[in-house]
PDB file of C-alpha atoms (C1' of nucleotides) in Angstrom:
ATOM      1  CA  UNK A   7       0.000   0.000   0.000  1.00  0.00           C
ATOM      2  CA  UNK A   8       2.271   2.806  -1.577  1.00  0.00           C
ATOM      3  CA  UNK A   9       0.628   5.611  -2.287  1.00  0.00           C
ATOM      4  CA  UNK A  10      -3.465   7.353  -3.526  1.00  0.00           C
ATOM      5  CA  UNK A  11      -4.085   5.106  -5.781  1.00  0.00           C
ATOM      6  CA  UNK A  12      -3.259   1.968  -4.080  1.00  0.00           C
ATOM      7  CA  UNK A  13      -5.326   3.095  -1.646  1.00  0.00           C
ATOM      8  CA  UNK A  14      -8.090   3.984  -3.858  1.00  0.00           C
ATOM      9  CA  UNK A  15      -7.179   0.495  -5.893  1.00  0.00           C
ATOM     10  CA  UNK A  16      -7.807  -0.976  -2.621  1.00  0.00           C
ATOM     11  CA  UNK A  17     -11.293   0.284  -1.716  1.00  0.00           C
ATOM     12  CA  UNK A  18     -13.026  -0.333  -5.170  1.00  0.00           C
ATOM     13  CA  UNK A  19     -11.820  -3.913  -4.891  1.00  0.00           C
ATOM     14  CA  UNK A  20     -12.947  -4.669  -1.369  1.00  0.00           C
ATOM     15  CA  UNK A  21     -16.151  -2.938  -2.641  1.00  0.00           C
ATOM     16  CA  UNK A  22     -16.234  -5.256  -5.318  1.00  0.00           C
ATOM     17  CA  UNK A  23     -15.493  -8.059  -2.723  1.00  0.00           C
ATOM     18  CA  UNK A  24     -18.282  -7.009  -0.621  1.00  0.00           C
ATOM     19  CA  UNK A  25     -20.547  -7.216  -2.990  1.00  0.00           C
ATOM     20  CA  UNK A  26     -19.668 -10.307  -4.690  1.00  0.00           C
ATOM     21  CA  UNK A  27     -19.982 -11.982  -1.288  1.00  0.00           C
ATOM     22  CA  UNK A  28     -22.908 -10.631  -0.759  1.00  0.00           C
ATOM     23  CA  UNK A  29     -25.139 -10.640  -3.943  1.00  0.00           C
ATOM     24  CA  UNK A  30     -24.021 -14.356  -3.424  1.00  0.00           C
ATOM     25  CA  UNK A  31     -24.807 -15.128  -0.294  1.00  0.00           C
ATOM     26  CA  UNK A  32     -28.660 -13.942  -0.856  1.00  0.00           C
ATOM     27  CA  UNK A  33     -28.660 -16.009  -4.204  1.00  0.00           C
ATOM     28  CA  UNK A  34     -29.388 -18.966  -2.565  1.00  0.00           C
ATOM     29  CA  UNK A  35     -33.569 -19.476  -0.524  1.00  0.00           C
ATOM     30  CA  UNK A  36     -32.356 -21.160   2.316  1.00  0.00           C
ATOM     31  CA  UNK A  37     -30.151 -18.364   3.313  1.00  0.00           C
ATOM     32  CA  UNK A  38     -32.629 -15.657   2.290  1.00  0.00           C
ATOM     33  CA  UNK A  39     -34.304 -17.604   5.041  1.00  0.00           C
ATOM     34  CA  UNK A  40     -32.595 -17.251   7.242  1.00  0.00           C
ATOM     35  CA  UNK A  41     -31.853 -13.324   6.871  1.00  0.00           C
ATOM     36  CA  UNK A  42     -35.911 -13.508   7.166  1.00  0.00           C
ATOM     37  CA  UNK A  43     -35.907 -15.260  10.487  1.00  0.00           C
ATOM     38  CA  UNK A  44     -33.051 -12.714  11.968  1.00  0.00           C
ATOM     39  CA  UNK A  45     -34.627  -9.773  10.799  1.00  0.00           C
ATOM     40  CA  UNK A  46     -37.553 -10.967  13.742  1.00  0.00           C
ATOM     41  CA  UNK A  47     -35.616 -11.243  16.080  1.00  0.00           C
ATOM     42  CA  UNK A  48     -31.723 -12.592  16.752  1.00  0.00           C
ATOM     43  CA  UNK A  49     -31.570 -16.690  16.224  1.00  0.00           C
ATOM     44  CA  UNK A  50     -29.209 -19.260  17.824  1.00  0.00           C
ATOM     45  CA  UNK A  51     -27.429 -21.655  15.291  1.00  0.00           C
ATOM     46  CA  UNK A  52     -30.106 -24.415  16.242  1.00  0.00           C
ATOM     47  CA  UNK A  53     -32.952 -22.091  15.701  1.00  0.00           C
ATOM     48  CA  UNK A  54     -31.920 -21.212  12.815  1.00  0.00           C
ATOM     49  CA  UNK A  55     -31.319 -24.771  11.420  1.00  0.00           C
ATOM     50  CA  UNK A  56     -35.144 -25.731  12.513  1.00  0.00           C
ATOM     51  CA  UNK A  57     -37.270 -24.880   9.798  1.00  0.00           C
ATOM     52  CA  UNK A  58     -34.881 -26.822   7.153  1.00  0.00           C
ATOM     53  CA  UNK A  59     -34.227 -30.363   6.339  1.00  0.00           C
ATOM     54  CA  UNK A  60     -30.770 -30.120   6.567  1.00  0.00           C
ATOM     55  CA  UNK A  61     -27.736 -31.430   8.743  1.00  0.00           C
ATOM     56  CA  UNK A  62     -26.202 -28.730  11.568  1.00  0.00           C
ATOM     57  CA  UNK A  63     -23.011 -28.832   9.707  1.00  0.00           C
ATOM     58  CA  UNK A  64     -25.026 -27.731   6.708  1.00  0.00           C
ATOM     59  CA  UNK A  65     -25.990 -25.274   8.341  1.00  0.00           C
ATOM     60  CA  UNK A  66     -23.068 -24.007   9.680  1.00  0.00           C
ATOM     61  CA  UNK A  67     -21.856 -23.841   6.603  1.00  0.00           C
ATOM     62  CA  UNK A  68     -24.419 -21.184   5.175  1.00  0.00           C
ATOM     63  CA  UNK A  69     -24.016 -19.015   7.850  1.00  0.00           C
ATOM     64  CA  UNK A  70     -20.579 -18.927   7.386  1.00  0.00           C
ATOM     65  CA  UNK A  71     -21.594 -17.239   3.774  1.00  0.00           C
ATOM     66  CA  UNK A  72     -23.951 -14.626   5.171  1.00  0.00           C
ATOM     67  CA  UNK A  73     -21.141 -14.132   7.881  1.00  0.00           C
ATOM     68  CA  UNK A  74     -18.113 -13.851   4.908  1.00  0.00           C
ATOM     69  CA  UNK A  75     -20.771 -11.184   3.213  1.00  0.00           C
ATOM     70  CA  UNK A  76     -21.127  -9.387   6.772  1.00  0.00           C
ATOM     71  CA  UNK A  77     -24.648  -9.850   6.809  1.00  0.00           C
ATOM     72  CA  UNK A  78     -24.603 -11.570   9.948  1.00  0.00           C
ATOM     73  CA  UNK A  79     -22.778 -11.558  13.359  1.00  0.00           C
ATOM     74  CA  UNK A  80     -21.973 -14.261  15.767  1.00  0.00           C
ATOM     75  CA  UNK A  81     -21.814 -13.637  19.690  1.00  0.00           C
ATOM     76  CA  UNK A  82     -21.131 -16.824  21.638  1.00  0.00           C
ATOM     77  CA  UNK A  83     -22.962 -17.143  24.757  1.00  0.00           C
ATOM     78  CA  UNK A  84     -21.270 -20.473  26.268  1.00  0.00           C
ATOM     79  CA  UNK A  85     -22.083 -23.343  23.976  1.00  0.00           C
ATOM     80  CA  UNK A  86     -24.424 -21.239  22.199  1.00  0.00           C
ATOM     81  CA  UNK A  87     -23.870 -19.121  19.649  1.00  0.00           C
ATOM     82  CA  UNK A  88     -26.569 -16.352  18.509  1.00  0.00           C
ATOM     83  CA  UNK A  89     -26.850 -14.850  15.089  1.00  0.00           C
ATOM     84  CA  UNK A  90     -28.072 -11.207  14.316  1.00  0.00           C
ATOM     85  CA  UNK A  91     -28.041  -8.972  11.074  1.00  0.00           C
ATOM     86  CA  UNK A  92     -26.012  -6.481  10.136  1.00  0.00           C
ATOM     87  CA  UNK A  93     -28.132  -4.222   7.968  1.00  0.00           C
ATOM     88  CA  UNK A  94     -25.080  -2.669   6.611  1.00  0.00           C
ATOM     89  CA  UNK A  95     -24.242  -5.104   4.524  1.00  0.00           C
ATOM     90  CA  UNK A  96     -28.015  -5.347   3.206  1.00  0.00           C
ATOM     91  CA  UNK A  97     -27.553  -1.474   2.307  1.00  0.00           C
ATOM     92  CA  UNK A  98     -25.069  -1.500   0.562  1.00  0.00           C
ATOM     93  CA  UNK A  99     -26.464  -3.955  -1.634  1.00  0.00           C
ATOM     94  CA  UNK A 100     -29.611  -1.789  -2.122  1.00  0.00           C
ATOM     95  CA  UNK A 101     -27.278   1.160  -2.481  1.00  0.00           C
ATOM     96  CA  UNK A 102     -25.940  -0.551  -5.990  1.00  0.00           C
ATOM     97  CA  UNK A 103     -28.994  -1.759  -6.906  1.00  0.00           C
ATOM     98  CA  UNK A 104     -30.848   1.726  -6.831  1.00  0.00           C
ATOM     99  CA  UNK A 105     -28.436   3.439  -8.339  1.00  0.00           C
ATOM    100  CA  UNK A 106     -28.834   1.660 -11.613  1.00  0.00           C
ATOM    101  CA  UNK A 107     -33.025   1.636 -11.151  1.00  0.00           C
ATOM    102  CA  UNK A 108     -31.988   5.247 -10.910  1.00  0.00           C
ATOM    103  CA  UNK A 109     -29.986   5.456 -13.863  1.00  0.00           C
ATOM    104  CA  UNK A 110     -32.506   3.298 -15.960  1.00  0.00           C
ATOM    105  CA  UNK A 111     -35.375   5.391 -14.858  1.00  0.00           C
ATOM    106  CA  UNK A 112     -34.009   8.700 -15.657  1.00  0.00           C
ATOM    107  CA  UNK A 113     -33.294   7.491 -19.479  1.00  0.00           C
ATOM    108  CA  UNK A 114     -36.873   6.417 -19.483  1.00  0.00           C
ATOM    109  CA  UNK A 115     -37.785  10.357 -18.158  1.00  0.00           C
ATOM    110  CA  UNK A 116     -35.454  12.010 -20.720  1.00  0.00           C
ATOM    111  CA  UNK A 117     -36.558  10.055 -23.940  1.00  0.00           C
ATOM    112  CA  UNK A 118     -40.374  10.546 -22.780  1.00  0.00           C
ATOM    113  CA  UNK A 119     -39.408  14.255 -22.387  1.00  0.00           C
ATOM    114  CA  UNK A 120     -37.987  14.403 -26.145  1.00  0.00           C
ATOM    115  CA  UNK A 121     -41.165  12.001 -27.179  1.00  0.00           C
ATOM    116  CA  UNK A 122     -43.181  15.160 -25.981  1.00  0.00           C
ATOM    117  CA  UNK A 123     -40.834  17.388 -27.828  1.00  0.00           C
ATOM    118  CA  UNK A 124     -41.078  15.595 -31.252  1.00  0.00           C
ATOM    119  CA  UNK A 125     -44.893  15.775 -30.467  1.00  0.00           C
ATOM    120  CA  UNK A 126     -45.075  18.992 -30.110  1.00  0.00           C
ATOM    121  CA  UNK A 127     -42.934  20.525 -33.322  1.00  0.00           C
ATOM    122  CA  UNK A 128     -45.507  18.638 -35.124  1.00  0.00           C
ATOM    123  CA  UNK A 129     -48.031  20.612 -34.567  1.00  0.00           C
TER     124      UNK A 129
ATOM    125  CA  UNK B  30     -52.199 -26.519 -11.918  1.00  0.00           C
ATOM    126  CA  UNK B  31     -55.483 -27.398 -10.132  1.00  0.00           C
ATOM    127  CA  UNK B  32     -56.489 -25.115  -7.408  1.00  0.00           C
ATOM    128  CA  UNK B  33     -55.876 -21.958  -5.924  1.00  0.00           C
ATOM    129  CA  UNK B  34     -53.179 -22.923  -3.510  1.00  0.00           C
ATOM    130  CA  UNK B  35     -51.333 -24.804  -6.399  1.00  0.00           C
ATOM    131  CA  UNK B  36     -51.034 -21.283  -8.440  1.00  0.00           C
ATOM    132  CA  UNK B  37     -50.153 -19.312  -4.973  1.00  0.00           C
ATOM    133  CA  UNK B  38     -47.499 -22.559  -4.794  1.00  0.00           C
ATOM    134  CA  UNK B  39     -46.430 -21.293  -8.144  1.00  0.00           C
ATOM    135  CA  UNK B  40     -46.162 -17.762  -7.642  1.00  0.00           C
ATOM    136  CA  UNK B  41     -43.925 -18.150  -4.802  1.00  0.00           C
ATOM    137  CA  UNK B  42     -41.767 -20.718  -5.688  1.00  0.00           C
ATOM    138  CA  UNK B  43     -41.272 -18.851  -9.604  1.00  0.00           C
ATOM    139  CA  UNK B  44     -40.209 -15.529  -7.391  1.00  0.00           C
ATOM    140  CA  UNK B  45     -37.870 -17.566  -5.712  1.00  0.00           C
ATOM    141  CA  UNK B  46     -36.181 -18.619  -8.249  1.00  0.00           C
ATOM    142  CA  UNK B  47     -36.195 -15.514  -9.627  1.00  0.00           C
ATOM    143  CA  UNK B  48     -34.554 -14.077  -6.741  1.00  0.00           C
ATOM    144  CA  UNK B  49     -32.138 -16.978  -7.157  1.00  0.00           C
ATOM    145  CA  UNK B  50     -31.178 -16.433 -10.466  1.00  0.00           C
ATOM    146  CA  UNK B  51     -31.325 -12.669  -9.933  1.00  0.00           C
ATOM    147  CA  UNK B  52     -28.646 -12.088  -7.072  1.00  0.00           C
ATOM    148  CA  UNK B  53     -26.554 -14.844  -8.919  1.00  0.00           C
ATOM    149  CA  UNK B  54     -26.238 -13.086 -11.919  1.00  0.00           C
ATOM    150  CA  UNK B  55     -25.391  -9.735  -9.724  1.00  0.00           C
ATOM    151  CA  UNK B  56     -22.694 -11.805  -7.237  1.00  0.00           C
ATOM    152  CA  UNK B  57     -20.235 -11.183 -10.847  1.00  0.00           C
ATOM    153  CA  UNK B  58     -17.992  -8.307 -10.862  1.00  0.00           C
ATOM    154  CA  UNK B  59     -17.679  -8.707 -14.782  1.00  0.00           C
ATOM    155  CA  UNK B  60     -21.586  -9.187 -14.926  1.00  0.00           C
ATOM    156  CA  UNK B  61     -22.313  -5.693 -12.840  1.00  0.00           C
ATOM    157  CA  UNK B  62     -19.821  -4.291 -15.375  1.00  0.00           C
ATOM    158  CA  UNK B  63     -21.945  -5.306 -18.138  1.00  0.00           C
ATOM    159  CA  UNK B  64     -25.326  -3.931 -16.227  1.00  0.00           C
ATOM    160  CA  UNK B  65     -23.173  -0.468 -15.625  1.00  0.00           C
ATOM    161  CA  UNK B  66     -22.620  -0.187 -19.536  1.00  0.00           C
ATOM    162  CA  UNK B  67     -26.076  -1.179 -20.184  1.00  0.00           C
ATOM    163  CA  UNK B  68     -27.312   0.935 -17.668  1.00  0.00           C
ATOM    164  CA  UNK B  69     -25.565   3.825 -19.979  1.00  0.00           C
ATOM    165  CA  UNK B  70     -27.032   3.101 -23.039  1.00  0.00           C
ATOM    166  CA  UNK B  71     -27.859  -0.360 -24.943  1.00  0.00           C
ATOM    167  CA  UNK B  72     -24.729  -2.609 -26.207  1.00  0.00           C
ATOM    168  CA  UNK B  73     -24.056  -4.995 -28.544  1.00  0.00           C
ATOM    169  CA  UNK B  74     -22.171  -8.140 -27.211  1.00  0.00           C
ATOM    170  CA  UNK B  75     -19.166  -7.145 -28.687  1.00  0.00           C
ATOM    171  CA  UNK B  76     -19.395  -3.609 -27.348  1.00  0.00           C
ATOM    172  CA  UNK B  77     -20.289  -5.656 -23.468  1.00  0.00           C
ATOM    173  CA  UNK B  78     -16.978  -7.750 -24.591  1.00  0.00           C
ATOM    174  CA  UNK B  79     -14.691  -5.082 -25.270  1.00  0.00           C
ATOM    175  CA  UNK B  80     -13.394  -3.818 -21.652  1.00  0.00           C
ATOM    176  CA  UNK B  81     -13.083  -7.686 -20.405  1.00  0.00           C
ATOM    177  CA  UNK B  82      -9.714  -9.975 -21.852  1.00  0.00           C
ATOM    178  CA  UNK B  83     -12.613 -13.427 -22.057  1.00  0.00           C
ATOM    179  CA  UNK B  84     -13.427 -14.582 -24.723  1.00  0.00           C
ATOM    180  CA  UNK B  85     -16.859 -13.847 -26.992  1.00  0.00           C
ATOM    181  CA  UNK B  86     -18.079 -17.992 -25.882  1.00  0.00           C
ATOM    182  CA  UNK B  87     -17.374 -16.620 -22.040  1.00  0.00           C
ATOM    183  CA  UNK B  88     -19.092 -13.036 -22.685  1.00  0.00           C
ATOM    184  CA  UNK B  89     -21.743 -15.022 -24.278  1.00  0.00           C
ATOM    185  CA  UNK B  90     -22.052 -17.349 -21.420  1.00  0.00           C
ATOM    186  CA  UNK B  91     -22.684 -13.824 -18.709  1.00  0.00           C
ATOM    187  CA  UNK B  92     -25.168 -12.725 -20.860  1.00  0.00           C
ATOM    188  CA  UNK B  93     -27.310 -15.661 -20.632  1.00  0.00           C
ATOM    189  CA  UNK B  94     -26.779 -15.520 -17.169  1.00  0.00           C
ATOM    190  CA  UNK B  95     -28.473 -11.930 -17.238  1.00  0.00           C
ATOM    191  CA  UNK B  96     -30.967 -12.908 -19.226  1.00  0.00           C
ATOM    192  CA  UNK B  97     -31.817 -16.280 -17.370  1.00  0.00           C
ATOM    193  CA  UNK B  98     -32.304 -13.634 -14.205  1.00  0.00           C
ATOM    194  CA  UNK B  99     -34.189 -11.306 -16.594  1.00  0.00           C
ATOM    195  CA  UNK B 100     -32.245  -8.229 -16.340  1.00  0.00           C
ATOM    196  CA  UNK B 101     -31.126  -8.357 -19.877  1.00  0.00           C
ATOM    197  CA  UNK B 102     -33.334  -8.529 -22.963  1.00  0.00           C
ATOM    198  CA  UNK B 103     -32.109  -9.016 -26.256  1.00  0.00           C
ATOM    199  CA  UNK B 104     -33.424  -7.941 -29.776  1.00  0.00           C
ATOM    200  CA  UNK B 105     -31.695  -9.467 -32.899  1.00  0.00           C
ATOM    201  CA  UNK B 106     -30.643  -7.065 -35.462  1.00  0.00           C
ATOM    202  CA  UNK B 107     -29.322  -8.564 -38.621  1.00  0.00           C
ATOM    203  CA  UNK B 108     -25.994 -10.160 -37.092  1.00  0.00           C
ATOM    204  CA  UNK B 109     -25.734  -7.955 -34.542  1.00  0.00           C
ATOM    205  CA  UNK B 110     -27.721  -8.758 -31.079  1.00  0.00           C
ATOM    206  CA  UNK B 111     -28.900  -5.174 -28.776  1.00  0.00           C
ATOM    207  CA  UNK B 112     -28.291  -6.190 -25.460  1.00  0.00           C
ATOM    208  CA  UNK B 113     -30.627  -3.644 -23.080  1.00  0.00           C
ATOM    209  CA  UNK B 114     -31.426  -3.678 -19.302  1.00  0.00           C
ATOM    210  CA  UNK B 115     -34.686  -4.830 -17.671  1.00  0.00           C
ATOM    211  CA  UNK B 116     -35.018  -2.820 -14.843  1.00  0.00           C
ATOM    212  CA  UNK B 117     -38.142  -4.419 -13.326  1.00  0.00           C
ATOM    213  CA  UNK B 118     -36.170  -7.774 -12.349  1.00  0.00           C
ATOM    214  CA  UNK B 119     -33.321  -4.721 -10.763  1.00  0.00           C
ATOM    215  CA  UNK B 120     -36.717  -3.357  -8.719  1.00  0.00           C
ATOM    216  CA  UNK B 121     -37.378  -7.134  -7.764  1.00  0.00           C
ATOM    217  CA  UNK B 122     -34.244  -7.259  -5.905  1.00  0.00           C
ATOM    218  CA  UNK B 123     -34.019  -4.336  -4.524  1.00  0.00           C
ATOM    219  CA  UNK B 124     -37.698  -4.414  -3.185  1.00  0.00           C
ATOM    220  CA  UNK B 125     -36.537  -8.101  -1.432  1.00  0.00           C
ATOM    221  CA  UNK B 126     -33.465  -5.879   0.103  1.00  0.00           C
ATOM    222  CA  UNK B 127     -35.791  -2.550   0.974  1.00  0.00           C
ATOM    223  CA  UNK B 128     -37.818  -4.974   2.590  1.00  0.00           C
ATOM    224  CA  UNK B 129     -35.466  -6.388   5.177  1.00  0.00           C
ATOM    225  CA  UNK B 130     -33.293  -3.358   6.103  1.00  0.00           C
ATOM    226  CA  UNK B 131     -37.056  -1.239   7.042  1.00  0.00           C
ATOM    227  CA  UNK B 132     -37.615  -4.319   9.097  1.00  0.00           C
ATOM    228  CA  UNK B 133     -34.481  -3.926  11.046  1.00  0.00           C
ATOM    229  CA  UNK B 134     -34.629  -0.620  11.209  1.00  0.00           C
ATOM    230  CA  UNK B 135     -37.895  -0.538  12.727  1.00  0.00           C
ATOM    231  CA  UNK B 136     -36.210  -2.700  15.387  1.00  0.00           C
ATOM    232  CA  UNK B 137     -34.111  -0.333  16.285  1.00  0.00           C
ATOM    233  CA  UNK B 138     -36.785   2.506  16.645  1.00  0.00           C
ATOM    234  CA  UNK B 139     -38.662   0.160  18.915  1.00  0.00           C
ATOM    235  CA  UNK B 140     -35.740  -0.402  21.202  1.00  0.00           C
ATOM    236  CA  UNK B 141     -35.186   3.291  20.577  1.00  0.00           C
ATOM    237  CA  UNK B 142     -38.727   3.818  21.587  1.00  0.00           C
ATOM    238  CA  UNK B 143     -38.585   1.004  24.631  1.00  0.00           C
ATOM    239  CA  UNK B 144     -35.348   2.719  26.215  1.00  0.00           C
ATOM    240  CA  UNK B 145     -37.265   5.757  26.139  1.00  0.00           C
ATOM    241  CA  UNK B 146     -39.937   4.844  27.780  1.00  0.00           C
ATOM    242  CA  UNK B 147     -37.538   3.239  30.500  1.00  0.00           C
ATOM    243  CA  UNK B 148     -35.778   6.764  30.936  1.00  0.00           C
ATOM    244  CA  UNK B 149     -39.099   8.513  31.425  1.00  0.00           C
ATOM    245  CA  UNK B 150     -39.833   6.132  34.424  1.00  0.00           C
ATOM    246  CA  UNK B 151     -36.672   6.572  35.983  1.00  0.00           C
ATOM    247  CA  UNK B 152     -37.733  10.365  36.751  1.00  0.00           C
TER     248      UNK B 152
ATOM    249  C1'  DT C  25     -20.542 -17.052 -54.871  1.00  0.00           C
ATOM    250  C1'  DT C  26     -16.978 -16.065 -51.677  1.00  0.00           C
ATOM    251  C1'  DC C  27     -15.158 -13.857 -47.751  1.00  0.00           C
ATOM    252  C1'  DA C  28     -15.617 -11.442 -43.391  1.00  0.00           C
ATOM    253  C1'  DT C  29     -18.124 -10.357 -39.214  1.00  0.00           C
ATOM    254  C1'  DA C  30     -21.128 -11.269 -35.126  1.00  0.00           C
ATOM    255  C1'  DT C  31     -22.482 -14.535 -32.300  1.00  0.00           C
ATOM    256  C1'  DT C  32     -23.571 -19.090 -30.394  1.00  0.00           C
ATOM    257  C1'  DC C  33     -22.844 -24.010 -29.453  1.00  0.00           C
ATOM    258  C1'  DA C  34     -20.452 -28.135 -27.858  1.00  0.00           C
ATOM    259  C1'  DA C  35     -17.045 -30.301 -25.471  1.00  0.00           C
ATOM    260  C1'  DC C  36     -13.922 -29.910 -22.098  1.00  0.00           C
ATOM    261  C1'  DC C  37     -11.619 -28.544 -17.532  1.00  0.00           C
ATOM    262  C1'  DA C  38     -10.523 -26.699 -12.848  1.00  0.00           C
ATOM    263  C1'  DT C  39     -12.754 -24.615  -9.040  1.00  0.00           C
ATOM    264  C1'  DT C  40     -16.627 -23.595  -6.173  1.00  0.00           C
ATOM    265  C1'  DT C  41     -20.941 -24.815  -4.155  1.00  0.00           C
ATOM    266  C1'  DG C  42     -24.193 -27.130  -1.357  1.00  0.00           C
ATOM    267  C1'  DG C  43     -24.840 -30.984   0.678  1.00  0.00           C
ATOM    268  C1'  DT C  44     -23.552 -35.315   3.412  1.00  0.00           C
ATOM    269  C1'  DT C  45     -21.429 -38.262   7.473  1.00  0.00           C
ATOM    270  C1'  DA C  46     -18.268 -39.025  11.219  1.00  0.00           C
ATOM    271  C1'  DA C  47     -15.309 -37.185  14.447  1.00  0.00           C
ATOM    272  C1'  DA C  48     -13.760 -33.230  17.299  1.00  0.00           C
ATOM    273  C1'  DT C  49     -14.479 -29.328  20.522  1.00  0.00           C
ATOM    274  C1'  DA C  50     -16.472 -26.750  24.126  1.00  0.00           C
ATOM    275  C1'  DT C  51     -19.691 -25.989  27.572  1.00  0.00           C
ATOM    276  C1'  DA C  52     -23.469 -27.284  30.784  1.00  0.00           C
ATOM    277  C1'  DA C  53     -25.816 -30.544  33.693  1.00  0.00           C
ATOM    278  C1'  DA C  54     -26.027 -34.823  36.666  1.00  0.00           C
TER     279       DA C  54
ATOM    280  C1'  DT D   8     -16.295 -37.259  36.560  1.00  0.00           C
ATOM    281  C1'  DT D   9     -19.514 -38.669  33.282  1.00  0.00           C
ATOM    282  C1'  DT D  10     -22.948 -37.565  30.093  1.00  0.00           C
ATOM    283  C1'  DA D  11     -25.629 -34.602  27.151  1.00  0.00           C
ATOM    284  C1'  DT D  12     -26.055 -30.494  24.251  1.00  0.00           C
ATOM    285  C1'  DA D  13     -24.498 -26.978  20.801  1.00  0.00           C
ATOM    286  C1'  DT D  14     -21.684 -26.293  17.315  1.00  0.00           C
ATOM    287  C1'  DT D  15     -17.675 -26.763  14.131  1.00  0.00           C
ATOM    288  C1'  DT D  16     -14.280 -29.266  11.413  1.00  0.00           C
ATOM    289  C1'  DA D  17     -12.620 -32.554   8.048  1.00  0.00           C
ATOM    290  C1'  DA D  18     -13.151 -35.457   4.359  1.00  0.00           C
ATOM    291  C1'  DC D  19     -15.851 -36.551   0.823  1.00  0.00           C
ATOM    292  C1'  DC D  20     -19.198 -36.172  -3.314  1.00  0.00           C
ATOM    293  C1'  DA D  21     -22.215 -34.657  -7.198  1.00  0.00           C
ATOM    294  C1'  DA D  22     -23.616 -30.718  -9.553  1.00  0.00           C
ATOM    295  C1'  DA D  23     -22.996 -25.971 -10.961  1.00  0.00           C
ATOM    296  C1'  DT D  24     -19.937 -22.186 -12.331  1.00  0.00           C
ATOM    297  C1'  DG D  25     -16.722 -19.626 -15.048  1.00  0.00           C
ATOM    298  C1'  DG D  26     -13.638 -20.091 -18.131  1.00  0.00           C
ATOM    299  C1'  DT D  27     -11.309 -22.099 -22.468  1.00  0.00           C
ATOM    300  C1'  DT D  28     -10.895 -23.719 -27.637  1.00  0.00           C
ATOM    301  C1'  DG D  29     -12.691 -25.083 -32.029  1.00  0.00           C
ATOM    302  C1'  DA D  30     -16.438 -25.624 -34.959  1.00  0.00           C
ATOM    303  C1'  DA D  31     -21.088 -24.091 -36.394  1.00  0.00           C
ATOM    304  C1'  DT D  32     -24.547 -20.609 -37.783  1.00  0.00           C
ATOM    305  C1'  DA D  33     -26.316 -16.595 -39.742  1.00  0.00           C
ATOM    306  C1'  DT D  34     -25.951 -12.334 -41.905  1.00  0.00           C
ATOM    307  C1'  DG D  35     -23.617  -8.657 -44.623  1.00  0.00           C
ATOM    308  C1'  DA D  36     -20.368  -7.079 -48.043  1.00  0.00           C
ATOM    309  C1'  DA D  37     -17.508  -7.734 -52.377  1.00  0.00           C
TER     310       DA D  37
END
DNA sequence: TTCATATTCAACCATTTGGTTAAATATAAA
DNA sequence: TTTATATTTAACCAAATGGTTGAATATGAA
């Protein structure tokens, strides 16, 4: 890490990281789950694994995911460990996603606006 | 398809997938590039190819990926395909991710609102 | 018709993913 | 200490992913 531009180098690829983990980890239902049960309230490992016709170890391996995207956290409470969301992970996520319904929206505003234009000069 | 529940069945289990395939296609670095330049204005596949050193089969591969998730529409034009974004399967997602992060943050305005009311009877 | 361009398809390959089972670890309870 | 509970780790496996190359297809230009 040398100088500006590593730095900057730096961020846009951890960005890119972060996103990659975490546009990932929601691809898959089970896991969007999961995120769904958390957002109620925080879950312990064996909560979480309830619902699903899985093994534990399965389990443990999908929150390992959602933890490698930082969408959840882990505190361990003796031989219990409880899972919560981090909603900053799940904003920046919506932060890239908007921006391009944004971006897309806008072209739709600017060619109705020179629709309306064309309209008009024939008159 | 017999009965109501069996289209409600449907409905749910097609928007999964469609979630599926739609944070999938986003958990790409080289695919968001492509949505970015599409996002500008439409491309051809070469012009989506040009930035990336892959090869047209693996370009061609990402797109289908897109379009698999719906994001990407094609029309054919001579021997040239017009690659353009879809943003309703963008509003999909983000809608999913809008959902959870109001959920949490309503969380924290009832704890908010709880801690208050805890002051209040201190005095 | 022949040649060039734009793109896909098919076959292949290494790596990752999503799951399993069996054993290991760590803590709590008897 | 012994036993039960909560969870992870390791080793394994089939299927999916992300890429390649080489051949096929379809259209446009000469």
């Amino acid at each position: 890490m040398k100088n500006i531009s590593d730095i900057f180098n730096y961020m846009v690829n951890h960005n890119n990281d972060n996103l990659n983990y975490i546009f990932h980890a929601l691809a898959d239902s089970t896991r969007r789950e999961m995120v769904h049960m958390m957002a109620q309230k925080e879950r312990t490992v064996s909560e979480l694994a309830e619902p699903f016709d899985m093994s534990l170890a399965g389990i443990s391996k999908h929150i390992k995911v959602l933890e490698r995207a930082n969408l959840v956290e882990r505190s361990v409470n003796g031989r219990t460990h409880i899972c919560h969301l981090n909603t900053e992970s799940l904003s920046q996520a919506t932060e890239w996603l908007r921006f391009y319904e944004k971006f897309w929206s806008n072209r739709f505003d600017l060619l109705e606006s020179e629709l309306m234009k064309a309209k008009k000069k024939e008159h």
